[in-house]
Tab-separated table of C-alpha atoms and ligand atoms in Angstrom:
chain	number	residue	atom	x	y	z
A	1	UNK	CA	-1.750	-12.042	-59.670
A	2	UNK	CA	-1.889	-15.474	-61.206
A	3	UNK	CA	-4.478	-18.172	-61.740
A	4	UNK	CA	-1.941	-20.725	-60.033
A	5	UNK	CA	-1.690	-24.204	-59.512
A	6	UNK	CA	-0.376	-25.578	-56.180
A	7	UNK	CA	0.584	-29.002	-55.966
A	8	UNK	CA	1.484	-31.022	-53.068
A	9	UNK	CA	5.040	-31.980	-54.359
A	10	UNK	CA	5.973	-34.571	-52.326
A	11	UNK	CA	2.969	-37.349	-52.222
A	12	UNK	CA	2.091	-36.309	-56.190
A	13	UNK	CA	6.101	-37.199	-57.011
A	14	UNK	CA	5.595	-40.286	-54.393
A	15	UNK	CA	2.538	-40.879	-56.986
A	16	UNK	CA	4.461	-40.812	-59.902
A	17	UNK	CA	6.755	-43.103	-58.575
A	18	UNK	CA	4.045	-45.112	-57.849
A	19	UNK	CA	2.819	-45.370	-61.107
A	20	UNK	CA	5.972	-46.203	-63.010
A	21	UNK	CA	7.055	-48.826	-60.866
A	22	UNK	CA	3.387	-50.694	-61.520
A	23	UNK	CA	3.608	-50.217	-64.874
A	24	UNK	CA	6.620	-51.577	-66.321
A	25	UNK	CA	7.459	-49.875	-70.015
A	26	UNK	CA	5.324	-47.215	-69.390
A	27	UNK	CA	4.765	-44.115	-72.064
A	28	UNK	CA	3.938	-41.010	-70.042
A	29	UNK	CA	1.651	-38.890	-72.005
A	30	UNK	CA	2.772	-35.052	-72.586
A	31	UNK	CA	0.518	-33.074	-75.057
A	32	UNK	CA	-2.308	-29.972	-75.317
A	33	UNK	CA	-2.101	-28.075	-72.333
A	34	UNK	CA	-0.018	-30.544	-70.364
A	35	UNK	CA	-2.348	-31.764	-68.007
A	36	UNK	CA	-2.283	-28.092	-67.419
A	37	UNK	CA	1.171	-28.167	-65.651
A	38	UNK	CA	2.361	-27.512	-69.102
A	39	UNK	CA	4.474	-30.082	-71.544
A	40	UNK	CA	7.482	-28.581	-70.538
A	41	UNK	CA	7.197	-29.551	-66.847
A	42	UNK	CA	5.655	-32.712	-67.566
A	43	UNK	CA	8.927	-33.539	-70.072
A	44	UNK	CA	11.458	-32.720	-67.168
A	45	UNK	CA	9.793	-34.975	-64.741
A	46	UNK	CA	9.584	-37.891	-67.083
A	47	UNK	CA	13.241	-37.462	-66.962
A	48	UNK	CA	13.499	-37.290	-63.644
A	49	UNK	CA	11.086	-40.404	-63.770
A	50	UNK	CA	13.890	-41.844	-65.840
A	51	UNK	CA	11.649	-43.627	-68.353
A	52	UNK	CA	12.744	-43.942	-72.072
A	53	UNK	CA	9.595	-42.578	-74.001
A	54	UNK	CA	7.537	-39.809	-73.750
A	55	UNK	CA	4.244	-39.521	-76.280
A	56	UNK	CA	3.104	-35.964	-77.533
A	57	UNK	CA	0.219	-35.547	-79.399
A	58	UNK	CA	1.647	-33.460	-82.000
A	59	UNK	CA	4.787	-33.167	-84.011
A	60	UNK	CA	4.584	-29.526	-83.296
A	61	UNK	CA	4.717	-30.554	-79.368
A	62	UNK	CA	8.309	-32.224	-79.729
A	63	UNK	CA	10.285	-29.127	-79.476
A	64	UNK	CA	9.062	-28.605	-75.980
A	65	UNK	CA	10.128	-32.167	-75.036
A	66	UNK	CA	13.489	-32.732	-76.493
A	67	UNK	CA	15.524	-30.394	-74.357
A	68	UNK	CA	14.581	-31.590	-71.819
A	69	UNK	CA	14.004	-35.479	-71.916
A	70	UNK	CA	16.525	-37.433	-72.933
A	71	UNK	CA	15.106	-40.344	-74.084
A	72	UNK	CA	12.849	-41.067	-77.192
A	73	UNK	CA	9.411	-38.897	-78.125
A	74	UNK	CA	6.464	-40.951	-79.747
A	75	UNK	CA	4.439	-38.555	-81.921
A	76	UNK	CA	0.843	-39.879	-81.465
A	77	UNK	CA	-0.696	-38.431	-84.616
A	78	UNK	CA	-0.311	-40.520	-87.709
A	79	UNK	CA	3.081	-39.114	-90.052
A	80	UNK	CA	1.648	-38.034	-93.524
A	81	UNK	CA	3.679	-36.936	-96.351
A	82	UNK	CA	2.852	-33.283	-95.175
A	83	UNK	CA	4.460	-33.420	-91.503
A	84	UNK	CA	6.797	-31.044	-90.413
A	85	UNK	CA	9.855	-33.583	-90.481
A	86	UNK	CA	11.995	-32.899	-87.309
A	87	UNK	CA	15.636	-33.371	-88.741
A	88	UNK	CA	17.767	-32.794	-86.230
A	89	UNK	CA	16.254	-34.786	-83.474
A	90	UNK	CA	15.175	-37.602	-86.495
A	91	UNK	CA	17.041	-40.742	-84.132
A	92	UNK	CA	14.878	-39.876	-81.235
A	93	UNK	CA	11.442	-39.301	-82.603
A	94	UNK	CA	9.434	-42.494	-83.487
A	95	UNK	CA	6.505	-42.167	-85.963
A	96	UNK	CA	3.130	-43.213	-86.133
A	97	UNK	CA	2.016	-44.604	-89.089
A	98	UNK	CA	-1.813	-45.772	-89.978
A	99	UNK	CA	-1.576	-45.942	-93.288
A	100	UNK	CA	0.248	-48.330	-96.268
A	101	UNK	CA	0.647	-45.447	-98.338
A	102	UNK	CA	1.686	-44.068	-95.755
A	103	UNK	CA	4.961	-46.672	-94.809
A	104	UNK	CA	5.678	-46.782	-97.954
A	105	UNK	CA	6.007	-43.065	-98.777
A	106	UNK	CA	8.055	-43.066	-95.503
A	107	UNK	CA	9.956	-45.844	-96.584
A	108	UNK	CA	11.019	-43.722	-99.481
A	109	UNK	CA	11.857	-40.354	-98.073
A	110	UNK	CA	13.141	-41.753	-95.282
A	111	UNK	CA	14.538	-45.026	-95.039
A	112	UNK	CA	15.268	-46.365	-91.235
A	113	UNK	CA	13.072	-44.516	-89.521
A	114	UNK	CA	11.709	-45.340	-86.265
A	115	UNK	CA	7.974	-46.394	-86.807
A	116	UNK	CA	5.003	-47.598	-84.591
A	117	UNK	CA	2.218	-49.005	-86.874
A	118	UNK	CA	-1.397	-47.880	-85.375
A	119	UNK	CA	-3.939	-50.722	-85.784
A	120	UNK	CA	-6.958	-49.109	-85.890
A	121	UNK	CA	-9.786	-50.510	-82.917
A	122	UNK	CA	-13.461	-49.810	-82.261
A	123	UNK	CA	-12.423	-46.134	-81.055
A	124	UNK	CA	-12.433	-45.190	-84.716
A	125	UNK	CA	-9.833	-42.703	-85.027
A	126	UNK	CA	-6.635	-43.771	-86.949
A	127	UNK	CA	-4.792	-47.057	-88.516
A	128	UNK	CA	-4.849	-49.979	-90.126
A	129	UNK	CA	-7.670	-52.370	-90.214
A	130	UNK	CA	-6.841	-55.843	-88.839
A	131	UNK	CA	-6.585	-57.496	-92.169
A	132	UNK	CA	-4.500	-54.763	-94.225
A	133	UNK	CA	-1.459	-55.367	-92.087
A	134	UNK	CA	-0.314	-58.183	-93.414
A	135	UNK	CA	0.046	-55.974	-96.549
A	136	UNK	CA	1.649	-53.288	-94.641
A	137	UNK	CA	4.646	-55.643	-94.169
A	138	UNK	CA	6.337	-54.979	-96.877
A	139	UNK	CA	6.977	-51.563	-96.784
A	140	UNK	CA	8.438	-51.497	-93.076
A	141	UNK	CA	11.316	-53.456	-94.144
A	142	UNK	CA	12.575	-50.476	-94.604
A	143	UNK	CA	12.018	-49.435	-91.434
A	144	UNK	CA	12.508	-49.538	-88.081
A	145	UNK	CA	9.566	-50.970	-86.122
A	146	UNK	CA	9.183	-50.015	-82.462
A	147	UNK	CA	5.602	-51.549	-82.206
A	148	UNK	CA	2.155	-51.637	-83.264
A	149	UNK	CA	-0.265	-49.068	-81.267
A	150	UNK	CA	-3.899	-49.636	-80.135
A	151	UNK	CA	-5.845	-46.629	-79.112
A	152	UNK	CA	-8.617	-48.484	-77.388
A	153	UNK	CA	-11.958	-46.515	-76.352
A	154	UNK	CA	-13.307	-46.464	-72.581
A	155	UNK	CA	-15.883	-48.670	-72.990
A	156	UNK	CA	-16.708	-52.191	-74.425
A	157	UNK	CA	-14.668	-55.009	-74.874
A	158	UNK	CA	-11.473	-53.385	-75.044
A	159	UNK	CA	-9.942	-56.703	-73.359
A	160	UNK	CA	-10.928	-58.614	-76.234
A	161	UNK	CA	-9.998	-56.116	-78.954
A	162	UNK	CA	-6.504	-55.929	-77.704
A	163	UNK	CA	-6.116	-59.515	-77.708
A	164	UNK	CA	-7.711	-59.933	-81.630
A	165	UNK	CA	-4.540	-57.146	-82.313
A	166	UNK	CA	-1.845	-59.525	-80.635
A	167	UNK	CA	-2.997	-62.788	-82.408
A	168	UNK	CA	-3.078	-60.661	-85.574
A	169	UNK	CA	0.833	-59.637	-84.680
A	170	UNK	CA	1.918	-62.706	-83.808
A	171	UNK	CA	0.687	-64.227	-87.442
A	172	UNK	CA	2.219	-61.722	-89.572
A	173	UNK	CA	5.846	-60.999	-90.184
A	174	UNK	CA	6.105	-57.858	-88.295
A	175	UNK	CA	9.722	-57.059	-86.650
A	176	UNK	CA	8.689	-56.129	-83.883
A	177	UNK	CA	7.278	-57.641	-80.363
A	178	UNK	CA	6.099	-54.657	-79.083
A	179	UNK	CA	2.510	-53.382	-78.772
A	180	UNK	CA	1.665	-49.739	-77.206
A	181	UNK	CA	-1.768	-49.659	-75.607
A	182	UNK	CA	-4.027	-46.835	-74.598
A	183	UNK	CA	-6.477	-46.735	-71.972
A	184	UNK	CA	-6.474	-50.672	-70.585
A	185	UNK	CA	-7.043	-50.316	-67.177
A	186	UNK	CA	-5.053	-51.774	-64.778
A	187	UNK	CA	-6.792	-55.397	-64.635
A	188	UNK	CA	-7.168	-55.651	-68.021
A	189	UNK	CA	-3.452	-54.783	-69.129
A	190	UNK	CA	-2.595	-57.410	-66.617
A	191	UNK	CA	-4.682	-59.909	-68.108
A	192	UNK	CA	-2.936	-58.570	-71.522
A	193	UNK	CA	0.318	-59.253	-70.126
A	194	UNK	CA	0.018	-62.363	-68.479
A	195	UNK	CA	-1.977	-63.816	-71.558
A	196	UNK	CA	0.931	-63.051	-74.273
A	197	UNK	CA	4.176	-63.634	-72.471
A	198	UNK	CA	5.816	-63.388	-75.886
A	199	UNK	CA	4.702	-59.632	-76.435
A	200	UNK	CA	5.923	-56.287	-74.515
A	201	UNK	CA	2.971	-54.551	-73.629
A	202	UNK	CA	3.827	-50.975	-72.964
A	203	UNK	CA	0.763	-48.185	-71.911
A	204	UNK	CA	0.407	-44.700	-72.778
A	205	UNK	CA	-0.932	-43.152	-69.587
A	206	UNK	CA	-1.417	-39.498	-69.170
A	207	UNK	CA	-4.504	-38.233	-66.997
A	208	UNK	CA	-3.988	-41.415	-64.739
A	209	UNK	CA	-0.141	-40.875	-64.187
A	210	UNK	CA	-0.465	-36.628	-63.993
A	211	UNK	CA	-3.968	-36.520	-62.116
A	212	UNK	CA	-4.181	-39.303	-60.949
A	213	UNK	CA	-3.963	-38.109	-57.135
A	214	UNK	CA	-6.105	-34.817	-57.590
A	215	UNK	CA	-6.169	-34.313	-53.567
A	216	UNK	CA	-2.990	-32.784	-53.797
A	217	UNK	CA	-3.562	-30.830	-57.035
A	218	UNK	CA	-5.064	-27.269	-55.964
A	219	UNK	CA	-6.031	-24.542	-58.380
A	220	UNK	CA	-6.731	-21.536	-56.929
A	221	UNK	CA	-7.105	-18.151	-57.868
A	222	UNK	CA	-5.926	-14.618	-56.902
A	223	UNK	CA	-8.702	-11.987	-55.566
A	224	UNK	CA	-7.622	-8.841	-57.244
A	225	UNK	CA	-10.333	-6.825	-56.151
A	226	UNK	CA	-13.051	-6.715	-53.166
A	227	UNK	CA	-16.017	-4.752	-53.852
A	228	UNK	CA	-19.155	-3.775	-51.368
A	229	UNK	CA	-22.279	-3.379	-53.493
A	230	UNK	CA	-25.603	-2.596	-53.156
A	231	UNK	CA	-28.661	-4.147	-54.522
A	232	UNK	CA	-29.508	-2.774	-57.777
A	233	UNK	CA	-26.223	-1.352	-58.641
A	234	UNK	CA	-25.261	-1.999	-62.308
A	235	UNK	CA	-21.930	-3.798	-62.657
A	236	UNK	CA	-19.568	-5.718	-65.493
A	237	UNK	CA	-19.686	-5.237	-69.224
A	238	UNK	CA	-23.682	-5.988	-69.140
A	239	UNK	CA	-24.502	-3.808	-66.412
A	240	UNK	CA	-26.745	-6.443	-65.031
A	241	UNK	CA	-28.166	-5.164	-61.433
A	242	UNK	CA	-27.172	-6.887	-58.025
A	243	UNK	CA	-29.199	-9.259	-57.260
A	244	UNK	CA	-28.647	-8.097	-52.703
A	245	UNK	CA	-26.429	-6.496	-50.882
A	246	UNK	CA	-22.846	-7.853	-50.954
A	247	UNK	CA	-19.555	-7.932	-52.742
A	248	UNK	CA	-18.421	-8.160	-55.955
A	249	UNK	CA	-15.137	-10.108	-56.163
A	250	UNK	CA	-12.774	-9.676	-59.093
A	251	UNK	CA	-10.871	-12.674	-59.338
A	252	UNK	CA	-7.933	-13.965	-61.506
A	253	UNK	CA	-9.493	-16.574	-64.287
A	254	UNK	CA	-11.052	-15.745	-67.310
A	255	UNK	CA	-12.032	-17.065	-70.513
A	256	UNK	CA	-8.023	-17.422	-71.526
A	257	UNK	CA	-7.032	-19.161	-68.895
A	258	UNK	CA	-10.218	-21.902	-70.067
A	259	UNK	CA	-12.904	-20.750	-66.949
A	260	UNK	CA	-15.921	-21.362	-68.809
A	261	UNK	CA	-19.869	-20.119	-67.982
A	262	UNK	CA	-20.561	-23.978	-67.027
A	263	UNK	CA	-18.531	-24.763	-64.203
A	264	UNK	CA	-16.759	-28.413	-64.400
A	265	UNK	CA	-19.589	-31.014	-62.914
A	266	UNK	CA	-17.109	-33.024	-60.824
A	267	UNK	CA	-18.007	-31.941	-57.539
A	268	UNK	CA	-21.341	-30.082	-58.108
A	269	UNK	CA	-23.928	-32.469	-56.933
A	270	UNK	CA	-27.128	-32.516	-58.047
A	271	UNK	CA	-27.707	-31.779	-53.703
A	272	UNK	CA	-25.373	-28.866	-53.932
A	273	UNK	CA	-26.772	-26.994	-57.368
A	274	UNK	CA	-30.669	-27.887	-55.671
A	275	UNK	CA	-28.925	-26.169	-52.566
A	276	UNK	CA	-27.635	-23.110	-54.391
A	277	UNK	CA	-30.804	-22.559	-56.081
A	278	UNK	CA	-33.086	-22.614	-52.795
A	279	UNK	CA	-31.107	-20.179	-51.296
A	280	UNK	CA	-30.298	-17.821	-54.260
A	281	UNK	CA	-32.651	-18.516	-56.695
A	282	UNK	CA	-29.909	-16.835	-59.035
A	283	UNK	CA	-30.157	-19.664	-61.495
A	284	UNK	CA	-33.724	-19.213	-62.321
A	285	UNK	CA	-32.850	-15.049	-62.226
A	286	UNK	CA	-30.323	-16.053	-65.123
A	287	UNK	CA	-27.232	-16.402	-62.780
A	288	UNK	CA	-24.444	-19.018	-63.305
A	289	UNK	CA	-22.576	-21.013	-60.575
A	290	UNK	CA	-19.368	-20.208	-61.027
A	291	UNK	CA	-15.933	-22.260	-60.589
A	292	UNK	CA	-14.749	-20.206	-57.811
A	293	UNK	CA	-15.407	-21.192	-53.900
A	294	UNK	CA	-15.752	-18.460	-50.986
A	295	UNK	CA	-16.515	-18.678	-47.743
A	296	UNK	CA	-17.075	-22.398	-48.675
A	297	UNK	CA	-19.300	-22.380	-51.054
A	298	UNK	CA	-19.943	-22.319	-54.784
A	299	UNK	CA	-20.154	-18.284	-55.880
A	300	UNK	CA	-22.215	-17.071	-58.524
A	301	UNK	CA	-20.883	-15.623	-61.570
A	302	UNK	CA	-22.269	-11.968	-61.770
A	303	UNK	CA	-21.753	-12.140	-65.562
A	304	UNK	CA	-20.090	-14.235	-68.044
A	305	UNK	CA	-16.625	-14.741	-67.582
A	306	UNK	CA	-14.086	-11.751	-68.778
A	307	UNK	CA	-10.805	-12.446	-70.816
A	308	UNK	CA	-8.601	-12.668	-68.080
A	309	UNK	CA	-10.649	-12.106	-64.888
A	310	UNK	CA	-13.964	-13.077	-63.411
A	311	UNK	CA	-16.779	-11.311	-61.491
A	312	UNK	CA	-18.788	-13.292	-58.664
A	313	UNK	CA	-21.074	-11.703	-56.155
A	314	UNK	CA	-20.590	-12.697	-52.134
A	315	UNK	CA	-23.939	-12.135	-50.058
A	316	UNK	CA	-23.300	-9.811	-47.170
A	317	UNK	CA	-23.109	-11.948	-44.475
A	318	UNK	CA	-20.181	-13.912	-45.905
A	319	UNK	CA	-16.805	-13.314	-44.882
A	320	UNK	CA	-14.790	-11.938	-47.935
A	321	UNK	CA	-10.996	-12.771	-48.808
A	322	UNK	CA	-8.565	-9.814	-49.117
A	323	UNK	CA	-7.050	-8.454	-52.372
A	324	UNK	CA	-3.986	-10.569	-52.682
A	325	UNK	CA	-5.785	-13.828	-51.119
A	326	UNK	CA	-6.467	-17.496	-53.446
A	327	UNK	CA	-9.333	-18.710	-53.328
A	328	UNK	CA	-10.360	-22.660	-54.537
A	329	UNK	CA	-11.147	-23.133	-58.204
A	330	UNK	CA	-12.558	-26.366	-59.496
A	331	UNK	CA	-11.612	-27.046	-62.930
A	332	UNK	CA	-10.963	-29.317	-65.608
A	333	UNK	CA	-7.056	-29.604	-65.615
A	334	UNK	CA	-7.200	-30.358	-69.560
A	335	UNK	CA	-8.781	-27.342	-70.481
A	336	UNK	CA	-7.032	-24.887	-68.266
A	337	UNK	CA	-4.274	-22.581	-68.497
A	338	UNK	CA	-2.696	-21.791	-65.405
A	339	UNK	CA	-0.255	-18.890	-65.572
A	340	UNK	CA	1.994	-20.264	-62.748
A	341	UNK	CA	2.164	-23.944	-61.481
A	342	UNK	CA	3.747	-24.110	-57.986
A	343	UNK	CA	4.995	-27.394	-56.656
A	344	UNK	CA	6.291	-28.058	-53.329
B	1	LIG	C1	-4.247	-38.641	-75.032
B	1	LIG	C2	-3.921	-40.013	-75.426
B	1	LIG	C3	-3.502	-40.930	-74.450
B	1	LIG	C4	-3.458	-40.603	-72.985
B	1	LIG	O1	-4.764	-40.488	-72.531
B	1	LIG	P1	-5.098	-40.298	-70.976
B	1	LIG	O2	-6.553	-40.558	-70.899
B	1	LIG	O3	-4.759	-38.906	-70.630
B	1	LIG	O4	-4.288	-41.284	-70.225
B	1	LIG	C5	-3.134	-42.186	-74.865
B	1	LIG	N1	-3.184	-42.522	-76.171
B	1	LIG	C6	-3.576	-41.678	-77.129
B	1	LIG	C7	-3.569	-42.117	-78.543
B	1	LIG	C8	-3.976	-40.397	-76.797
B	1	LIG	O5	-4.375	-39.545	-77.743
């Protein structure tokens, strides 16, 4: 009696197709939850994608990925000295590296490893600045450079920050041709492309490859109870009273599984809360709209979210499901849990 995910298997694979063909040397993107298919999934069809990398966040994500992708895994997350070092897989992992202590410590332990060197951008989060990797040459000949990686942010001039990077690699003595990009859109990475003929421009794409069709992605979740209540009666841990006559559903989806108090905003107009709140006028009572759709609309939550299950009231009038029904759950596919993912 599952929180599930239901997927339309046939356009979201023609989809994934679709994505791989347009963007030649792509990285798919496997980490956290998975998109919330799960890495494991996600690592099979890469496989089945037949592309040669797949990026986790995490070194502690590559286990779920090497059984079952053949190629090489790109650990996202700079290497430092304390890393869990993955020896058995060692040939296929390639490091990240945004440090010069860093190489060179690397460069000790491990001589010939496989490294990508992160230049660090306007995002702010890891590598090199632009004028400490000429210094960082020295200890990568030791090495085995795959690339230098931008992690660019959403907004901005990302364009021009990208192309600052490739003059920067194409004046320094770096052996490698390769530069990894995150979040370029589609125009701009062509622009990249077409603009340095003598680089390999290769994107990380997760959200856009996995989610990028969300029309055939449906989350829904399993009624496991139905029940009629009166106005006034106390229900849930609070024992807060009904608000009217009605039901009480109990549905799969709880605080585990990532259903929060706020429901996800994509979706919820400002026309469809302003809605909800003439006709309830639950929200100013204290109420929360919850995730969950019945009977077509947004249901409010009739308390906080439970550990594995929520409670939402259905006015009277409304036709109920049945115990054993879905029902539609809008959420935010990177911070839920699904306990089963179906795909056709
Ligand atoms: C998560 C991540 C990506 C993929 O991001 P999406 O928005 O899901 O495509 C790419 N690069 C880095 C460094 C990341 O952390």
């Amino acid at each position: 009696m599952p929180l599930t995910l239901r997927v339309d298997g046939e356009p979201w694979r023609a989809h994934l197709r679709t994505v791989v063909q347009s963007h030649p040397g792509i990285v798919p993107v496997a980490k956290g939850n998975g998109y919330g298919f799960g890495i494991a999934k996600l690592a099979r069809r890469a496989d089945w994608l037949g592309v040669d990398t797949v990026a986790v966040g995490m070194y502690e994500e590559a286990p779920q990925v090497l059984p079952r992708f053949a190629g090489d895994v790109l650990v996202m997350t700079p290497w430092r000295p304390e890393s869990p070092w993955p020896s058995e897989a060692a040939r296929r992992i390639i490091h990240t590296l945004g440090r010069s202590e860093d190489l060179q410590t690397l460069a000790d332990r491990h001589p010939g490893s496989r490294v990508v060197v992160e230049g660090l951008t306007t995002m702010t989060r890891h590598g090199l600045p632009r004028q400490e990797l000429a210094a960082a040459v020295s200890p990568t000949r030791a090495l085995r450079v795959e690339g230098v990686a931008l992690h660019l942010p959403m907004a901005g001039d990302r364009l021009a920050e990208a192309e600052e990077w490739c003059a920067k690699l194409t004046s320094v003595d770096l052996a490698t041709t390769t530069v990894f990009v995150s979040h370029l859109d589609d125009t701009e990475l062509r622009a990249l492309i077409s603009r340095w003929p003598s680089l390999t421009v290769r994107p990380r794409i997760g959200t856009d490859l996995w989610l990028g069709n969300r029309g055939v992605l449906h989350p829904v979740a399993t009624v496991l109870e139905v029940h009629q209540v009166r106005r006034g009666q106390r229900v849930g841990y609070r024992q807060r009273s009904v608000p009217r006559d009605g039901w009480l559903l109990v549905l799969c989806g709880g605080t585990a599984h990532g259903i929060g108090l706020e429901a996800p905003t994509t979706g919820v107009t400002v026309r469809s809360r302003g809605i909800a709140l003439a006709k309830g006028g639950l929200e100013s009572a204290g109420f929360a709209l919850s995730p969950f759709t019945v009977d077509g609309r947004r249901r409010w939550f009739a308390e906080p979210p439970q550990m594995q299950v929520s409670m939402v009231f259905v006015p009277a009038r409304r036709a109920v499901p049945a115990v054993g029904d879905e029902v539609p759950v809008d959420v935010r596919f990177t911070t839920t849990t699904f306990d089963t993912v179906h795909i056709s």
